Short mmCIF file of C-alpha atoms and ligand atoms in Angstrom, two decimals:
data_model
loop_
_atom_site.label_atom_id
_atom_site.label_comp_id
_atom_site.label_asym_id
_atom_site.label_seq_id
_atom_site.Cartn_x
_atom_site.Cartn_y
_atom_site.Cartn_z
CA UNK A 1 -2.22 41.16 16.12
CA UNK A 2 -3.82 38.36 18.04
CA UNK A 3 -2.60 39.03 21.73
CA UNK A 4 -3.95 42.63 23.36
CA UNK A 5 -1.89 45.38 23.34
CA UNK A 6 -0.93 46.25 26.72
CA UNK A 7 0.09 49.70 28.12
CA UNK A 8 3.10 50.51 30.72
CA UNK A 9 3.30 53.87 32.26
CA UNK A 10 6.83 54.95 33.44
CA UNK A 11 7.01 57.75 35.76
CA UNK A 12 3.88 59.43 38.63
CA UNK A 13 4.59 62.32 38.94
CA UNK A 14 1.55 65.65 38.13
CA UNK A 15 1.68 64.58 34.41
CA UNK A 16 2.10 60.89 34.60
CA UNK A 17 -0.55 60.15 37.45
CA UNK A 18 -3.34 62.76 35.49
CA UNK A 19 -2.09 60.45 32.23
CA UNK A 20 -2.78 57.13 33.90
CA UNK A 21 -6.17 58.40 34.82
CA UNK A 22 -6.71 58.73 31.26
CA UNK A 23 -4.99 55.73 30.01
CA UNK A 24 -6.71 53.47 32.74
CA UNK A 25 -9.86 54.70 31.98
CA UNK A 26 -9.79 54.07 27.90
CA UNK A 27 -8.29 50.75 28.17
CA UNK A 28 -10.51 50.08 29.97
CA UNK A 29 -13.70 50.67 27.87
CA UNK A 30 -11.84 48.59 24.72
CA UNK A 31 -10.83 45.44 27.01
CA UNK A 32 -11.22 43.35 23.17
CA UNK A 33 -8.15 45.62 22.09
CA UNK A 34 -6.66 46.73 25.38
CA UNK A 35 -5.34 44.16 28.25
CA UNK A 36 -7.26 46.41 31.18
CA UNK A 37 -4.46 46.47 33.40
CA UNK A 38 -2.17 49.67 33.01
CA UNK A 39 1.03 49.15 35.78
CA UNK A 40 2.56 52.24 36.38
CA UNK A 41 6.17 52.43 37.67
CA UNK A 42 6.11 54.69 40.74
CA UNK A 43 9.71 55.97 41.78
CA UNK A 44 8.74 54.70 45.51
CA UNK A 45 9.23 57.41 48.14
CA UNK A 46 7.53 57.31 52.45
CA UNK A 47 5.04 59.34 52.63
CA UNK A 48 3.94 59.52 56.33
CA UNK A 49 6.12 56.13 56.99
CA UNK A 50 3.85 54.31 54.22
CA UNK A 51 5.01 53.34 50.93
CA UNK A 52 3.56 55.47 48.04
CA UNK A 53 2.79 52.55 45.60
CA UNK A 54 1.13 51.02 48.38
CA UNK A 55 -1.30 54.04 48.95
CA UNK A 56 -2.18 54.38 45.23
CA UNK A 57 -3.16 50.48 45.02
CA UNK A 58 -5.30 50.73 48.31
CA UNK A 59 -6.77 54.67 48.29
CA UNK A 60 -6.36 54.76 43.89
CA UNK A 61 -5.09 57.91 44.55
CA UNK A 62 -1.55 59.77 44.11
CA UNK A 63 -1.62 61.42 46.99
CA UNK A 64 1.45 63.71 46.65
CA UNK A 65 1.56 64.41 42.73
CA UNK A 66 -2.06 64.38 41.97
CA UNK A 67 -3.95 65.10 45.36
CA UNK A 68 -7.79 64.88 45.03
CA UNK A 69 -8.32 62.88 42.01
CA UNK A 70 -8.98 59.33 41.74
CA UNK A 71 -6.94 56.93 39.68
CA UNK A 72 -8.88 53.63 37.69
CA UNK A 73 -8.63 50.51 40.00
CA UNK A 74 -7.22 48.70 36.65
CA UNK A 75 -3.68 51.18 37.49
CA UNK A 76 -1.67 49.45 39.35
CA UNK A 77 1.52 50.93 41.08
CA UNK A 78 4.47 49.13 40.84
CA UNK A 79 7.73 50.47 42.81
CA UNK A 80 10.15 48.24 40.00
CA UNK A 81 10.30 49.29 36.40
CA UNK A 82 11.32 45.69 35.14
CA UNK A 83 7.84 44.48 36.67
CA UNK A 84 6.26 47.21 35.35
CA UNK A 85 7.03 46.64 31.58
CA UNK A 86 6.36 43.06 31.89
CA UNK A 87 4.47 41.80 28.81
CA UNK A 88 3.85 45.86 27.96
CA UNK A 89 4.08 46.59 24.12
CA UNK A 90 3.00 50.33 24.64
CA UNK A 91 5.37 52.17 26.89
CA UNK A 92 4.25 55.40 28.08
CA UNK A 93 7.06 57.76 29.26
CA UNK A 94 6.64 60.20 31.58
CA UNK A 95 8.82 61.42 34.01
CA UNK A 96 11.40 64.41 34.47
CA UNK A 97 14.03 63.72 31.55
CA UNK A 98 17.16 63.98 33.68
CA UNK A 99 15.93 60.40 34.89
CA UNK A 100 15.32 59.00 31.49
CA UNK A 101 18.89 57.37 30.84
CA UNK A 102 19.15 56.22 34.45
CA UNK A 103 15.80 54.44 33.36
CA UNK A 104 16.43 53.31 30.49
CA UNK A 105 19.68 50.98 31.73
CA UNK A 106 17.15 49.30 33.81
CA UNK A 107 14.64 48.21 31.10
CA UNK A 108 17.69 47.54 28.29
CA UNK A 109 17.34 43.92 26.94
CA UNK A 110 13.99 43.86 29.17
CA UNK A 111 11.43 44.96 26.04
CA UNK A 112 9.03 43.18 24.61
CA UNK A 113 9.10 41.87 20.80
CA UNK A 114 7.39 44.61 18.70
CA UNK A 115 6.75 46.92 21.53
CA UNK A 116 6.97 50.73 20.50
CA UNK A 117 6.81 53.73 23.19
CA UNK A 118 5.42 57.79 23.69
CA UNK A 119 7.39 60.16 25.00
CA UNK A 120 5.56 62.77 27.31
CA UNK A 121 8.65 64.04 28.62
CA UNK A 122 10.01 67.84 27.86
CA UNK A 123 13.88 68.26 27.51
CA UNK A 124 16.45 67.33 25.51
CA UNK A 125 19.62 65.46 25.96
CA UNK A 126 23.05 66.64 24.21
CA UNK A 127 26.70 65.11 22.92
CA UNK A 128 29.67 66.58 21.43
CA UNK A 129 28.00 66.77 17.80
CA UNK A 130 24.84 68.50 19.12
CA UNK A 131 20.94 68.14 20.59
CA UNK A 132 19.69 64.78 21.18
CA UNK A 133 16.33 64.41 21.31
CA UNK A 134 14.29 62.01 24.41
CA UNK A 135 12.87 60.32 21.95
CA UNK A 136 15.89 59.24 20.51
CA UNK A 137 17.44 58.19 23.81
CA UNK A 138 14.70 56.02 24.27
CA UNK A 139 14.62 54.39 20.96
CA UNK A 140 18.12 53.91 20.79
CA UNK A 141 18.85 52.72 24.31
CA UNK A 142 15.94 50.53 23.93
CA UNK A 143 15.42 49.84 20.22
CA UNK A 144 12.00 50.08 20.12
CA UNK A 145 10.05 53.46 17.63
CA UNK A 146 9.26 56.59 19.42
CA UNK A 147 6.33 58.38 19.31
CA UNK A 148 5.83 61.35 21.22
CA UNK A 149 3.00 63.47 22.35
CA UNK A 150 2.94 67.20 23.38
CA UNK A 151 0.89 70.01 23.83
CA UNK A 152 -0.62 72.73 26.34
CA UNK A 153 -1.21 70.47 29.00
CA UNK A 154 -0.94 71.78 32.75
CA UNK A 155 -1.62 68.37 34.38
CA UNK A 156 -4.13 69.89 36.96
CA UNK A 157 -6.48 71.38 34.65
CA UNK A 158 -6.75 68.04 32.50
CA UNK A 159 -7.30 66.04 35.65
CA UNK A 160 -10.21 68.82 35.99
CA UNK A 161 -11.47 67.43 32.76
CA UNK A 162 -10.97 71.03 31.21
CA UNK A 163 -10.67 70.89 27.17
CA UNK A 164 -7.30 70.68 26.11
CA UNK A 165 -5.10 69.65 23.00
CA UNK A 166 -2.56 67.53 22.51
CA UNK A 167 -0.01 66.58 18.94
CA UNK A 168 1.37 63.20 18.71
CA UNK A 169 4.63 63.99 16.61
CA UNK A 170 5.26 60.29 14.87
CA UNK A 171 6.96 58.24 12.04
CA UNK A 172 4.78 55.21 12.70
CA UNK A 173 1.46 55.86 11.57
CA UNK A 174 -0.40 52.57 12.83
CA UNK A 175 1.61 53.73 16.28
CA UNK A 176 0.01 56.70 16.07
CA UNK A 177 -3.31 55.72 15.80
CA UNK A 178 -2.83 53.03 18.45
CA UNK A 179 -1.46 56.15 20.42
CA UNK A 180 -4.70 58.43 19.73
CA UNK A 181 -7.23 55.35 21.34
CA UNK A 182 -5.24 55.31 24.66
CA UNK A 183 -4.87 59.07 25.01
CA UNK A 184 -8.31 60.74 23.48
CA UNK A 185 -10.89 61.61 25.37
CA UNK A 186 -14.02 64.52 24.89
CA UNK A 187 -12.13 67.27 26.82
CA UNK A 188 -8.28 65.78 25.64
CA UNK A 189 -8.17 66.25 21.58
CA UNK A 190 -5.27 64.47 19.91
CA UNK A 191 -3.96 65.54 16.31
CA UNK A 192 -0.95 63.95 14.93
CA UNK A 193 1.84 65.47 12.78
CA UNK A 194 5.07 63.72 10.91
CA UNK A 195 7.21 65.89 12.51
CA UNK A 196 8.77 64.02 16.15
CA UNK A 197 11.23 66.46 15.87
CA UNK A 198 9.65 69.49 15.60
CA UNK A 199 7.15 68.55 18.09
CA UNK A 200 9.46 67.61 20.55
CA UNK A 201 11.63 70.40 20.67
CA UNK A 202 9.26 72.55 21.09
CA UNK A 203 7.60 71.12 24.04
CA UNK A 204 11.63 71.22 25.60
CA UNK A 205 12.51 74.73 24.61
CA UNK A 206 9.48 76.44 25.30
CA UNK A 207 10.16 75.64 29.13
CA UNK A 208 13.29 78.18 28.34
CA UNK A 209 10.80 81.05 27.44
CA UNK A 210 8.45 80.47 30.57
CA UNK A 211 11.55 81.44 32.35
CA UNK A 212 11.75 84.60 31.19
CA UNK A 213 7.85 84.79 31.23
CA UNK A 214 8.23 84.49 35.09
CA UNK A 215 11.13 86.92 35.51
CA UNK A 216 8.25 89.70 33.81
CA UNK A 217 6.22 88.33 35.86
CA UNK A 218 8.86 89.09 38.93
CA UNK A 219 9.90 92.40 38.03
CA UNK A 220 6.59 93.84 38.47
CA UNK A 221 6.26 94.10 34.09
CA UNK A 222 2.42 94.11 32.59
CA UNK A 223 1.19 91.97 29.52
CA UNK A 224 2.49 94.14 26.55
CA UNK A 225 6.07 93.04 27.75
CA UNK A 226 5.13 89.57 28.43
CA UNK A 227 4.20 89.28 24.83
CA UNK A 228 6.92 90.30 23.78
CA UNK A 229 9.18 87.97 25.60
CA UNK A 230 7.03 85.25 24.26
CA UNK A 231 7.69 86.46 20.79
CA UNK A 232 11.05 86.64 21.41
CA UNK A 233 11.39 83.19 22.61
CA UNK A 234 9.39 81.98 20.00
CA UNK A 235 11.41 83.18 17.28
CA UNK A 236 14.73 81.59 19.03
CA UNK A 237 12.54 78.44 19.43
CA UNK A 238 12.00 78.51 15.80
CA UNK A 239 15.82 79.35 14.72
CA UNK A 240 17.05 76.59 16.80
CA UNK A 241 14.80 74.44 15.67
CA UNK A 242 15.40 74.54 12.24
CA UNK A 243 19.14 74.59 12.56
CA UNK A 244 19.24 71.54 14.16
CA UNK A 245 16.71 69.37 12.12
CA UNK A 246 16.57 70.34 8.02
CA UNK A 247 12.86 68.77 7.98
CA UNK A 248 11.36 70.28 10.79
CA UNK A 249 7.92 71.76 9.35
CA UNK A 250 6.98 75.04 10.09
CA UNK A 251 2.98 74.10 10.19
CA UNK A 252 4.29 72.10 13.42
CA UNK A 253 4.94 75.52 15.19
CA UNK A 254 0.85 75.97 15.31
CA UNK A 255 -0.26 72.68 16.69
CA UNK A 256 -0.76 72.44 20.53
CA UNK A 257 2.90 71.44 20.68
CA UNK A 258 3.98 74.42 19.52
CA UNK A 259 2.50 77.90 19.66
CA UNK A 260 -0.18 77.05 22.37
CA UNK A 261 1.83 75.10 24.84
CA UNK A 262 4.40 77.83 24.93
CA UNK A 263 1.65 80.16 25.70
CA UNK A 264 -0.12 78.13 28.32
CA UNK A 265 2.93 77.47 29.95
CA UNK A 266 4.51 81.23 30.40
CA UNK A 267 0.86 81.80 31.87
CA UNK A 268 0.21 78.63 34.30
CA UNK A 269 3.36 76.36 34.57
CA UNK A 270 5.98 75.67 37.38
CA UNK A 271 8.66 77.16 35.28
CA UNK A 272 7.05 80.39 34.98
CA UNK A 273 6.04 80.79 39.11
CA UNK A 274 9.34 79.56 40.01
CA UNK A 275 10.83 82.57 37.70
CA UNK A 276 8.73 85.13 39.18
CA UNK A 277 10.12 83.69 42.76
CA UNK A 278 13.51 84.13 41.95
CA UNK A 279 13.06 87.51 40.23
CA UNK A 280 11.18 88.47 43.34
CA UNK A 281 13.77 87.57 45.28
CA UNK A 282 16.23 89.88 43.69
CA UNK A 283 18.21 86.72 42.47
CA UNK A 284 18.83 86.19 45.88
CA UNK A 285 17.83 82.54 46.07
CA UNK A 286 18.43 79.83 43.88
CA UNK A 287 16.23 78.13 41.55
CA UNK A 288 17.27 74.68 43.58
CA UNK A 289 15.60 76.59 46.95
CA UNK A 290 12.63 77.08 44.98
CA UNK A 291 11.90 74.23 43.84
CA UNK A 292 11.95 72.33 46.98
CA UNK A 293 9.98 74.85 48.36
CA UNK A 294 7.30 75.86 46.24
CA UNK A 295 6.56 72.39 44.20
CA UNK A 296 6.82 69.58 46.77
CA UNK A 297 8.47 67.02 44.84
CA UNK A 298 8.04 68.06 41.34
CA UNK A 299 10.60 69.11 38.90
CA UNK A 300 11.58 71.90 36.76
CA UNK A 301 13.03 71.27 33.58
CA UNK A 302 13.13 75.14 32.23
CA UNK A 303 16.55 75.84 34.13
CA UNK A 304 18.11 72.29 33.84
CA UNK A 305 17.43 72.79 29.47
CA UNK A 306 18.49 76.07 29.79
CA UNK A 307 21.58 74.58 30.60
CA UNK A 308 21.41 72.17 28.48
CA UNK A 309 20.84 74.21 25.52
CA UNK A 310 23.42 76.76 26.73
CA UNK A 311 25.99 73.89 26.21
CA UNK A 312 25.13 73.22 23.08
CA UNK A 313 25.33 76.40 21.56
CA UNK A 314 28.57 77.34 23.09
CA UNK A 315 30.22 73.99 21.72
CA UNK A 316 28.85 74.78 18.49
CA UNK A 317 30.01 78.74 18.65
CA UNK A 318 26.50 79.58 18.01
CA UNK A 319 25.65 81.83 21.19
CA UNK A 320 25.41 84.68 19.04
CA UNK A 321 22.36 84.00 17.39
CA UNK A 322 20.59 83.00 20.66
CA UNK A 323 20.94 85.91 22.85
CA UNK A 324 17.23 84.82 24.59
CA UNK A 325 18.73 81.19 25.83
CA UNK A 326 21.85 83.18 26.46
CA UNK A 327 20.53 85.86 29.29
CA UNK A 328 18.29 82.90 30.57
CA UNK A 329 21.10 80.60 31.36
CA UNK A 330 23.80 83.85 32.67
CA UNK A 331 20.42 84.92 34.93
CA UNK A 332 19.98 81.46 36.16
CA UNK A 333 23.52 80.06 37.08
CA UNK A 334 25.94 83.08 36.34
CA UNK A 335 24.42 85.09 38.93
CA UNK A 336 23.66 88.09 36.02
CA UNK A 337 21.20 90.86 37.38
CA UNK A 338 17.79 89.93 36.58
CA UNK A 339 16.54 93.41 36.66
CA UNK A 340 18.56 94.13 33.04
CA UNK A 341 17.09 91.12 31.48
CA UNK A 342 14.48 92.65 29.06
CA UNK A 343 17.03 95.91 28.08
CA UNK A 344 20.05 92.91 27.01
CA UNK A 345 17.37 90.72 25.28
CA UNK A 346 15.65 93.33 23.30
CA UNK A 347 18.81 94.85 22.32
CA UNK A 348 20.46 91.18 20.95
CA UNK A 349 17.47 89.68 19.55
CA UNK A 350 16.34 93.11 17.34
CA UNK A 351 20.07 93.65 15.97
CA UNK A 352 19.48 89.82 14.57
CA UNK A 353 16.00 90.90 12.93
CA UNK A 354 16.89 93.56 11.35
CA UNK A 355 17.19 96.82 12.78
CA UNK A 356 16.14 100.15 10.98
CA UNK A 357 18.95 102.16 11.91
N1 LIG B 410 3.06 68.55 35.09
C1 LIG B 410 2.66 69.04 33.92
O1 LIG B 410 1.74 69.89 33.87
C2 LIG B 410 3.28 68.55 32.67
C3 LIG B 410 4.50 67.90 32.65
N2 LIG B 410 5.05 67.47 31.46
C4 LIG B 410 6.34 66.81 31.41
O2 LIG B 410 6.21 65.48 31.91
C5 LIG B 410 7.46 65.06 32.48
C6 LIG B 410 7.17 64.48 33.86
O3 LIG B 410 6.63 65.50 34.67
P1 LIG B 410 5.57 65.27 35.85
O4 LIG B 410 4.77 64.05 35.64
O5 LIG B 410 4.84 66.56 35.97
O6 LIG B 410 6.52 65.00 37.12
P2 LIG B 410 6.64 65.89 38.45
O7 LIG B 410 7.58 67.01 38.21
O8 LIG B 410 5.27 66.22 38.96
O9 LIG B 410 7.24 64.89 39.52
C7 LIG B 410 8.57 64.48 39.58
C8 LIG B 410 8.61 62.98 39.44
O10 LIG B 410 9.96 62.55 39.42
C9 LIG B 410 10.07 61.42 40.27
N3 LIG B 410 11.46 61.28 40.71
C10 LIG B 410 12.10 61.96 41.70
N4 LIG B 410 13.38 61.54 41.78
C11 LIG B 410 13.54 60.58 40.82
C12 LIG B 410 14.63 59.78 40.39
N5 LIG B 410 15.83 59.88 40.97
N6 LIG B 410 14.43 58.92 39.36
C13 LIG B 410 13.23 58.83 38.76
N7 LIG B 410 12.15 59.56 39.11
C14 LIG B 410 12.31 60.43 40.13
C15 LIG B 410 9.09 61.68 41.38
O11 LIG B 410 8.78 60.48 42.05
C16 LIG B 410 7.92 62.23 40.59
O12 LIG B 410 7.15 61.18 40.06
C17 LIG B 410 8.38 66.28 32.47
O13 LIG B 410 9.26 66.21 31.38
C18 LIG B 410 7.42 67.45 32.28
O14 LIG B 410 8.00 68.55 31.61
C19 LIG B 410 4.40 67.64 30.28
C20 LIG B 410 3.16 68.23 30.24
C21 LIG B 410 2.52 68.75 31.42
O1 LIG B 411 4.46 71.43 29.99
C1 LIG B 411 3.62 71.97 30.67
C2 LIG B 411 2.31 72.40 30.12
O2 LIG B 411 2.10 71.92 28.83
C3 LIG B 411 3.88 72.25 32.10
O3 LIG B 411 4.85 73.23 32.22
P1 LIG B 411 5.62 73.43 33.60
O4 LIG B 411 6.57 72.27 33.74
O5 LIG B 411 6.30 74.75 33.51
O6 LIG B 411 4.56 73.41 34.67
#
C-alpha cells in the first residue's frame, strides 16, 4: 500500500483513552507506516462548563475517564465521529456496546475504501434467531472485516504500564498483524488466534460471572467459594459458547481472552465492585444507583448482557442448561434474594454435571 495507514479511535472512555495512549504513542515511532495523527471521537460532555474534547487537545489529558495520565499530543479529540474517521483505514472501537449501533448509523456510507476495524468492546447484541456478535454489527452495518482484541485488561493498571496480555481473535491475517504494531508494547503482549468468535464471547460473558464474583464478594463469602463461582461460570461460558458457534476452539478458552480475563475481572473490575454493592445492600438498591454513584460516568456491561443473554436463552427454550446466567439475571432485575444465590446455583449447575446420587 502506498498511502499510510491511518488509525481512528471511537469511543474515551477508561479503556479507550488508556488505548489511545498506546496507539498514539506506536504510531508514532513508525511515522513511514503510520500517518502520526490518531483522532479520537470523544462523546462530548461539560466538565466544569468546558468542553471535554477541548481539555484533552489543550491539557492531553482525559480528565474524567483516565485522570492522571497523559495522552500523545499526536491524539487529537474530536467531539464528531464523521470527522473523526476521515481518511482512517484502521478503526479502533471502543466504547460501551449499547452505543455501538447508534454509532454505527452515523459512520454508514462514511468508510474509507479498504478500511478494516478492532473491536475492544465486551457484549453482545441479539435477534430473533440468536447471539449476534459486536463484531458482526460492525462489519455488517459498515462492511468493512472485524478484528477484535480481548484480554485481562483493567484499563488503570495498563495505563500504569503493568504487564498485561491481550488476543486479537481474527480472520484477516495481514489485519492482524497490522493490528499487533498499533497495540504491542513491552508491558502489553499481543497473541492472535483464528477464533473472533470464541474470543469475543468470552470477553462479553465473562462480565456475567464477575457478577456473581461480586455478590461473594457481598455476602461476606471467602476465596474457596469465589472459585467456585468462577468455575461455574466458566463452564456456562464454555456451553454457551459452543452452542452458538460449531468452530469455536477450545485452545481459545486459555488465551488472555478467555481464562485470564475472566479471572482478572471477578478480582478487579467494575462489574464485580458494583455486585458486592448491591449484595451489600441487601438488594436494596439498584444496579442503575450504583453505577452513577460509584463509577462516575463509566458503564457496566455485566447486568445489561446478563440481560441480554437471558433473552436469548429464553427465546431459544434453553434456560435450563444455564442456571448461572439464569440466577444472575432473576438477582439483578427480578428482585430474587441475593442471599440464596450460591445454594440455587450449586444445586442447577451440579444436577447438569453429573451428580453421584
Ligand atoms: N475499562 C476497562 O478496564 C475495560 C473496558 N473494556 C470494554 O471497553 C468498552 C468501553 O469501555 P470504557 O472505555 O471502559 O468506557 P467507560 O465505561 O469508562 O466510559 C463510558 C463511555 O461511554 C461514553 N458515553 C456515554 N454516553 C454515551 C452515548 N450515549 N453514546 C456514546 N458514548 C457514550 C462516555 O463518554 C464514556 O466515554 C466496554 O465494552 C468495556 O467492557 C475492555 C477492557 C477493559
Ligand atoms: O474487561 C475488563 C478487564 O479485562 C474490565 O472489566 P469491568 O468492566 O468489570 O471493569
Amino acid at each position: 500500500m502506498s498511502e499510510k495507514h491511518k488509525v481512528a479511535i471511537l469511543g474515551s472512555g477508561n479503556w479507550g483513552s488508556t488505548v489511545a495512549r498506546i496507539v498514539g504513542s506506536n504510531v508514532r515511532d513508525r511515522t513511514e507506516v503510520f500517518d502520526p495523527e490518531v483522532r479520537i471521537w470523544v462523546y462530548e460532555e461539560l466538565i466544569g462548563g468546558r468542553k471535554l474534547t477541548e481539555i484533552i487537545n489543550s491539557e492531553h489529558e482525559n480528565v474524567k475517564y483516565l485522570p492522571g495520565k497523559e495522552l500523545p499530543e499526536n491524539v487529537i479529540a474530536i467531539p464528531d465521529p464523521e470527522t473523526a474517521i476521515e481518511g482512517a483505514n484502521i478503526l479502533v472501537f471502543v466504547l460501551p456496546h449499547q452505543f455501538v449501533r447508534s454509532l454505527c448509523g452515523k459512520l454508514a456510507g462514511k468508510i474509507r475504501e479498504n478500511a478494516f476495524a478492532v473491536s475492544l468492546i465486551k457484549g453482545v447484541d441479539f435477534d430473533e434467531k440468536g447471539v449476534i456478535l459486536i463484531s458482526d454489527v460492525i462489519s455488517r452495518e459498515l462492511g468493512v472485516e472485524c478484528s477484535v482484541l480481548m484480554g485481562a485488561n483493567i484499563a488503570n493498571e495498563i495505563a500504569d504500564e503493568q504487564f498485561s496480555e491481550a488476543t486479537i481473535g481474527y480472520r484477516n491475517r495481514e489485519h492482524a498483524r497490522l493490528l499487533k504494531h498499533i497495540f504491542q508494547t513491552p508491558y502489553f503482549r499481543i497473541a492472535g488466534a483464528p477464533d473472533v468468535p470464541g474470543v469475543e464471547i468470552c470477553g462479553a460473558l465473562k462480565n456475567i460471572v464477575a457478577l456473581g464474583a461480586g455478590f461473594c464478594d457481598g455476602l461476606g463469602y471467602g476465596n474457596n467459594t469465589k472459585a467456585a463461582v468462577i468455575r461455574l461460570g466458566l463452564i456456562e461460558m464454555i456451553r454457551f459458547a459452543k452452542k452458538f458457534f460449531k468452530d469455536v476452539q477450545s485452545m481459545t478458552f486459555l488465551q488472555s481472552s478467555g481464562v485470564a480475563d475472566l479471572i482478572t475481572t471477578c478480582y478487579g473490575g467494575r462489574n464485580r465492585r458494583c455486585a458486592e454493592a448491591f449484595a451489600r445492600s441487601g438488594g436494596k438498591k439498584s444496579f442503575e444507583e450504583l453505577e452513577n454513584e460509584l463509577l462516575n460516568g463509566q458503564k457496566l456491561q455485566g447486568t445489561l448482557t446478563a440481560k441480554e443473554i437471558y433473552e436469548i436463552l429464553q427465546r431459544q427454550n434453553l434456560l435450563q442448561e444455564f442456571p448461572f446466567f439464569e440466577v444472575i439475571y432473576a438477582i439483578a432485575y427480578q428482585g430474587r434474594s441475593v442471599e440464596g444465590f450460591l445454594q440455587q446455583l450449586s444445586e442447577k449447575e451440579l444436577s447438569l454435571e453429573g451428580d453421584i446420587d
